[in-house]
CSV table of C-alpha atoms and ligand atoms in Angstrom, one decimal:
chain,number,residue,atom,x,y,z
A,241,UNK,CA,14.5,-26.9,-48.3
A,242,UNK,CA,16.2,-24.8,-45.8
A,243,UNK,CA,13.2,-24.9,-43.6
A,244,UNK,CA,12.6,-28.6,-44.1
A,245,UNK,CA,16.2,-29.4,-43.2
A,246,UNK,CA,16.3,-27.1,-40.2
A,247,UNK,CA,13.3,-29.0,-38.9
A,248,UNK,CA,15.0,-32.3,-39.6
A,249,UNK,CA,18.0,-31.1,-37.7
A,250,UNK,CA,15.9,-29.9,-34.7
A,251,UNK,CA,14.1,-33.2,-34.5
A,252,UNK,CA,17.3,-35.3,-34.8
A,253,UNK,CA,18.7,-33.2,-31.9
A,254,UNK,CA,15.6,-33.8,-29.8
A,255,UNK,CA,15.7,-37.5,-30.5
A,256,UNK,CA,19.5,-37.7,-29.8
A,257,UNK,CA,18.9,-36.2,-26.3
A,258,UNK,CA,16.6,-39.2,-25.6
A,259,UNK,CA,19.2,-41.8,-26.6
A,260,UNK,CA,20.2,-43.4,-23.3
A,261,UNK,CA,20.2,-46.8,-21.7
A,262,UNK,CA,16.8,-48.3,-21.3
A,263,UNK,CA,14.9,-46.3,-23.9
A,264,UNK,CA,13.0,-48.4,-26.5
A,265,UNK,CA,13.7,-47.5,-30.1
A,266,UNK,CA,9.9,-47.1,-30.7
A,267,UNK,CA,9.9,-44.3,-28.1
A,268,UNK,CA,12.4,-42.5,-30.3
A,269,UNK,CA,10.0,-42.9,-33.2
A,270,UNK,CA,7.1,-41.6,-31.1
A,271,UNK,CA,9.1,-38.5,-30.2
A,272,UNK,CA,10.0,-37.8,-33.8
A,273,UNK,CA,6.3,-38.1,-34.8
A,274,UNK,CA,5.2,-35.8,-32.0
A,275,UNK,CA,7.8,-33.2,-33.0
A,276,UNK,CA,6.5,-33.4,-36.6
A,277,UNK,CA,3.0,-32.8,-35.4
A,278,UNK,CA,4.1,-29.7,-33.4
A,279,UNK,CA,5.8,-28.3,-36.4
A,280,UNK,CA,3.1,-29.4,-38.9
A,281,UNK,CA,5.5,-31.3,-41.2
A,282,UNK,CA,5.1,-34.7,-42.6
A,283,UNK,CA,7.6,-37.4,-41.8
A,284,UNK,CA,9.1,-38.4,-45.1
A,285,UNK,CA,9.9,-42.0,-44.5
A,286,UNK,CA,6.6,-43.3,-43.1
A,287,UNK,CA,4.9,-45.2,-46.0
A,288,UNK,CA,7.8,-44.6,-48.3
A,289,UNK,CA,7.9,-47.9,-50.3
A,290,UNK,CA,6.0,-49.4,-47.3
A,291,UNK,CA,8.5,-48.3,-44.6
A,292,UNK,CA,6.4,-48.6,-41.5
A,293,UNK,CA,7.9,-45.9,-39.2
A,294,UNK,CA,8.9,-42.2,-39.2
A,295,UNK,CA,12.6,-42.6,-38.3
A,296,UNK,CA,15.2,-45.3,-38.9
A,297,UNK,CA,17.1,-46.5,-35.8
A,298,UNK,CA,20.0,-48.8,-36.7
A,299,UNK,CA,21.9,-50.3,-33.7
A,300,UNK,CA,25.5,-51.7,-33.8
A,301,UNK,CA,25.8,-54.1,-36.8
A,302,UNK,CA,22.7,-52.6,-38.3
A,303,UNK,CA,23.8,-50.2,-41.0
A,304,UNK,CA,20.7,-48.4,-42.1
A,305,UNK,CA,16.8,-48.8,-42.2
A,306,UNK,CA,16.5,-50.3,-38.7
A,307,UNK,CA,12.8,-50.3,-37.8
A,308,UNK,CA,12.0,-48.9,-34.3
A,309,UNK,CA,10.3,-51.4,-32.0
A,310,UNK,CA,10.4,-52.8,-28.5
A,311,UNK,CA,14.2,-53.1,-28.4
A,312,UNK,CA,15.8,-51.3,-25.4
A,313,UNK,CA,19.1,-49.5,-25.9
A,314,UNK,CA,21.9,-50.3,-23.6
A,315,UNK,CA,25.2,-48.7,-22.7
A,316,UNK,CA,27.9,-49.4,-25.3
A,317,UNK,CA,25.4,-49.5,-28.2
A,318,UNK,CA,26.1,-47.5,-31.4
A,319,UNK,CA,22.9,-45.9,-32.7
A,320,UNK,CA,22.3,-44.4,-36.1
A,321,UNK,CA,19.3,-42.1,-36.4
A,322,UNK,CA,18.1,-41.3,-39.9
A,323,UNK,CA,15.2,-38.9,-40.4
A,324,UNK,CA,13.5,-36.9,-43.1
A,325,UNK,CA,10.5,-34.6,-43.5
A,326,UNK,CA,8.4,-33.0,-46.2
A,327,UNK,CA,7.6,-29.3,-45.8
A,328,UNK,CA,5.6,-27.3,-48.4
A,329,UNK,CA,6.5,-29.8,-51.1
A,330,UNK,CA,10.2,-30.0,-50.3
A,331,UNK,CA,12.2,-32.7,-48.5
A,332,UNK,CA,14.9,-32.7,-45.9
A,333,UNK,CA,17.0,-35.7,-45.0
A,334,UNK,CA,19.8,-36.2,-42.5
A,335,UNK,CA,21.4,-38.8,-40.2
A,336,UNK,CA,23.7,-39.0,-37.2
A,337,UNK,CA,25.3,-41.7,-35.2
A,338,UNK,CA,25.7,-41.6,-31.4
A,339,UNK,CA,27.0,-43.8,-28.7
A,340,UNK,CA,24.8,-44.9,-25.8
A,341,UNK,CA,26.7,-44.2,-22.6
A,342,UNK,CA,30.3,-45.3,-22.9
A,343,UNK,CA,31.2,-47.0,-26.2
A,344,UNK,CA,34.4,-48.7,-27.2
A,345,UNK,CA,37.3,-46.7,-28.5
A,346,UNK,CA,37.0,-48.4,-31.8
A,347,UNK,CA,33.4,-47.5,-32.1
A,348,UNK,CA,34.2,-43.9,-31.2
A,349,UNK,CA,36.8,-43.8,-33.9
A,350,UNK,CA,34.4,-45.2,-36.5
A,351,UNK,CA,31.8,-42.6,-35.5
A,352,UNK,CA,34.3,-39.7,-35.7
A,353,UNK,CA,35.8,-40.9,-39.0
A,354,UNK,CA,32.4,-41.3,-40.6
A,355,UNK,CA,31.4,-37.8,-39.7
A,356,UNK,CA,34.8,-36.5,-40.9
A,357,UNK,CA,34.3,-38.3,-44.2
A,358,UNK,CA,30.9,-36.6,-44.6
A,359,UNK,CA,32.5,-33.2,-44.3
A,360,UNK,CA,35.3,-34.2,-46.7
A,361,UNK,CA,32.6,-35.1,-49.2
A,362,UNK,CA,30.8,-31.8,-48.6
A,363,UNK,CA,34.0,-29.9,-49.1
A,364,UNK,CA,34.0,-31.2,-52.8
A,365,UNK,CA,30.6,-29.5,-53.4
A,366,UNK,CA,31.9,-26.6,-55.5
A,367,UNK,CA,30.8,-25.5,-59.0
A,368,UNK,CA,32.9,-27.2,-61.6
A,369,UNK,CA,33.8,-30.3,-59.5
A,370,UNK,CA,32.6,-33.6,-60.7
A,371,UNK,CA,30.1,-35.8,-58.8
A,372,UNK,CA,32.5,-38.6,-58.1
A,373,UNK,CA,34.9,-36.2,-56.4
A,374,UNK,CA,32.5,-36.4,-53.5
A,375,UNK,CA,32.5,-40.2,-53.6
A,376,UNK,CA,36.3,-40.3,-53.7
A,377,UNK,CA,36.8,-37.9,-50.9
A,378,UNK,CA,34.5,-40.0,-48.6
A,379,UNK,CA,36.2,-43.2,-49.5
A,380,UNK,CA,39.7,-41.8,-48.9
A,381,UNK,CA,38.9,-40.6,-45.4
A,382,UNK,CA,37.1,-43.9,-44.4
A,383,UNK,CA,39.6,-46.3,-45.9
A,384,UNK,CA,42.5,-44.2,-44.8
A,385,UNK,CA,41.4,-44.8,-41.2
A,386,UNK,CA,41.2,-48.5,-41.9
A,387,UNK,CA,37.4,-48.8,-42.0
A,388,UNK,CA,35.0,-50.2,-44.6
A,389,UNK,CA,32.7,-48.1,-46.9
A,390,UNK,CA,29.3,-49.7,-47.6
A,391,UNK,CA,28.7,-49.9,-51.3
A,392,UNK,CA,25.2,-51.1,-51.6
A,393,UNK,CA,23.6,-47.8,-50.4
A,394,UNK,CA,24.3,-44.4,-51.8
A,395,UNK,CA,23.6,-40.7,-51.3
A,396,UNK,CA,21.2,-38.9,-53.7
A,397,UNK,CA,19.8,-35.8,-55.1
A,398,UNK,CA,16.9,-34.4,-53.0
A,399,UNK,CA,14.3,-31.7,-53.6
A,400,UNK,CA,10.6,-32.2,-54.5
A,401,UNK,CA,11.3,-35.9,-54.0
A,402,UNK,CA,13.2,-37.6,-51.2
A,403,UNK,CA,15.4,-39.5,-53.7
A,404,UNK,CA,16.3,-37.8,-57.0
A,405,UNK,CA,19.1,-38.3,-59.4
A,406,UNK,CA,22.0,-38.6,-59.3
A,407,UNK,CA,23.0,-41.4,-57.0
A,408,UNK,CA,26.1,-40.6,-55.0
A,409,UNK,CA,28.2,-43.6,-54.1
A,410,UNK,CA,30.6,-43.3,-51.2
A,411,UNK,CA,33.5,-44.8,-53.2
A,412,UNK,CA,35.1,-44.6,-56.6
A,413,UNK,CA,37.7,-42.7,-58.7
A,414,UNK,CA,37.5,-38.9,-58.8
A,415,UNK,CA,36.6,-36.9,-61.9
A,416,UNK,CA,33.6,-38.8,-63.1
A,417,UNK,CA,29.9,-38.1,-63.4
A,418,UNK,CA,28.0,-34.8,-63.8
A,419,UNK,CA,29.7,-31.5,-63.2
A,420,UNK,CA,28.3,-29.8,-60.1
A,421,UNK,CA,26.4,-26.6,-60.7
A,422,UNK,CA,24.9,-23.8,-58.6
A,423,UNK,CA,21.3,-24.7,-57.7
A,424,UNK,CA,21.9,-28.5,-57.2
A,425,UNK,CA,20.9,-30.0,-53.9
A,426,UNK,CA,22.2,-33.3,-52.6
A,427,UNK,CA,22.0,-35.7,-49.6
A,428,UNK,CA,25.5,-37.0,-48.9
A,429,UNK,CA,25.5,-40.0,-46.6
A,430,UNK,CA,28.6,-42.1,-45.9
A,431,UNK,CA,27.8,-45.5,-44.3
A,432,UNK,CA,30.8,-47.4,-42.8
A,433,UNK,CA,31.7,-50.4,-40.8
A,434,UNK,CA,34.6,-51.6,-38.5
A,435,UNK,CA,35.0,-54.6,-40.8
A,436,UNK,CA,33.8,-55.5,-44.3
A,437,UNK,CA,31.5,-53.5,-46.5
A,438,UNK,CA,29.2,-56.3,-47.4
A,439,UNK,CA,25.6,-56.1,-46.1
A,440,UNK,CA,22.5,-58.3,-46.0
A,441,UNK,CA,18.9,-57.5,-45.4
A,442,UNK,CA,17.0,-59.0,-42.5
A,443,UNK,CA,13.7,-60.9,-42.8
A,444,UNK,CA,11.8,-57.7,-42.1
A,445,UNK,CA,12.7,-56.6,-45.6
A,446,UNK,CA,14.4,-53.4,-44.4
A,447,UNK,CA,17.1,-53.7,-41.8
A,448,UNK,CA,20.5,-53.8,-43.5
A,449,UNK,CA,23.3,-55.4,-41.3
A,450,UNK,CA,27.0,-55.9,-41.9
A,451,UNK,CA,27.6,-59.5,-43.1
A,452,UNK,CA,30.4,-60.0,-40.7
A,453,UNK,CA,28.4,-58.5,-37.8
A,454,UNK,CA,30.8,-55.6,-37.3
A,455,UNK,CA,29.6,-52.3,-36.0
A,456,UNK,CA,28.4,-49.7,-38.5
A,457,UNK,CA,28.0,-45.9,-38.6
A,458,UNK,CA,26.1,-43.4,-40.8
A,459,UNK,CA,26.1,-39.6,-41.1
A,460,UNK,CA,24.0,-37.6,-43.6
A,461,UNK,CA,23.5,-34.0,-44.5
A,462,UNK,CA,21.4,-32.4,-47.2
A,463,UNK,CA,23.4,-29.6,-48.8
A,464,UNK,CA,22.8,-26.9,-51.5
A,465,UNK,CA,25.3,-25.5,-53.9
A,466,UNK,CA,24.7,-21.8,-53.9
A,467,UNK,CA,26.3,-18.8,-55.6
A,468,UNK,CA,28.2,-18.4,-52.3
A,469,UNK,CA,29.4,-22.0,-52.1
A,470,UNK,CA,28.0,-25.0,-50.3
A,471,UNK,CA,25.3,-24.5,-47.7
A,472,UNK,CA,24.7,-27.4,-45.2
A,473,UNK,CA,21.0,-27.2,-44.9
A,474,UNK,CA,20.5,-29.9,-42.2
A,475,UNK,CA,23.0,-28.4,-39.7
A,476,UNK,CA,21.6,-26.3,-36.9
B,637,LIG,N1,17.8,-41.3,-45.3
B,637,LIG,C1,17.5,-42.5,-46.0
B,637,LIG,C2,17.8,-42.2,-47.4
B,637,LIG,O1,18.4,-41.3,-47.6
B,637,LIG,C3,16.3,-43.3,-45.6
B,637,LIG,C4,15.2,-43.4,-46.5
B,637,LIG,S1,14.6,-45.0,-46.6
B,637,LIG,C5,13.1,-45.0,-45.9
B,637,LIG,O2,17.5,-42.7,-48.4
B,637,LIG,F1,12.4,-45.9,-46.5
B,637,LIG,F2,13.2,-45.3,-44.7
B,637,LIG,F3,12.5,-43.9,-46.1
B,638,LIG,CO1,19.2,-39.9,-47.7
């Protein structure tokens, strides 16, 4: 999983460098696929429940699962990149959100807060903590900054499957759910918006957008709870 997630991080870094005004989102997908071929890994999302591409590119009010296509990015757009691979039977999964050129101050704050909430969630990954301590830590940071936490999508266990139990909501009271133990591996993924937390799915059956059209952000790391504490597998 360390190797799978290092490769995920490298590919996200490569794709991030290409995010600039004028690039079409399908070009980002092509780059991710090319980088998978070079590294001899399988993109995890392509074909997953019929998802048609290798990366999810979600722009502005799109929260998650945006399908790459002929759309050109423009300055001011907020772009979430979500990507996973399978390597020797194990999965890696991570997401980042970046601005295209100059983005609004509000959008910059949303991006920074969402990343901060991910690290607050990760800081709860200690033996003896309860699963919902992660959820509560994320929610506290996001709502404390005045932003909304998406409730319809969750983080998850990860390992020999992309999505394993348990589900990890990004909200809720602390002290509930399974007790965290050494050896567990999770994908923690706060999804947030400038406005409300309600989402709807577009006609394509995948793209989730905020109901009020407000801008969204998404960060994700795969982490392992080891004898020596939490290891962030998908960070370079
Ligand atoms: N990273 C997402 C997740 O954690 C994306 C997977 S959905 C897919 O669940 F269909 F695109 F694969
Ligand atoms: Co995930």
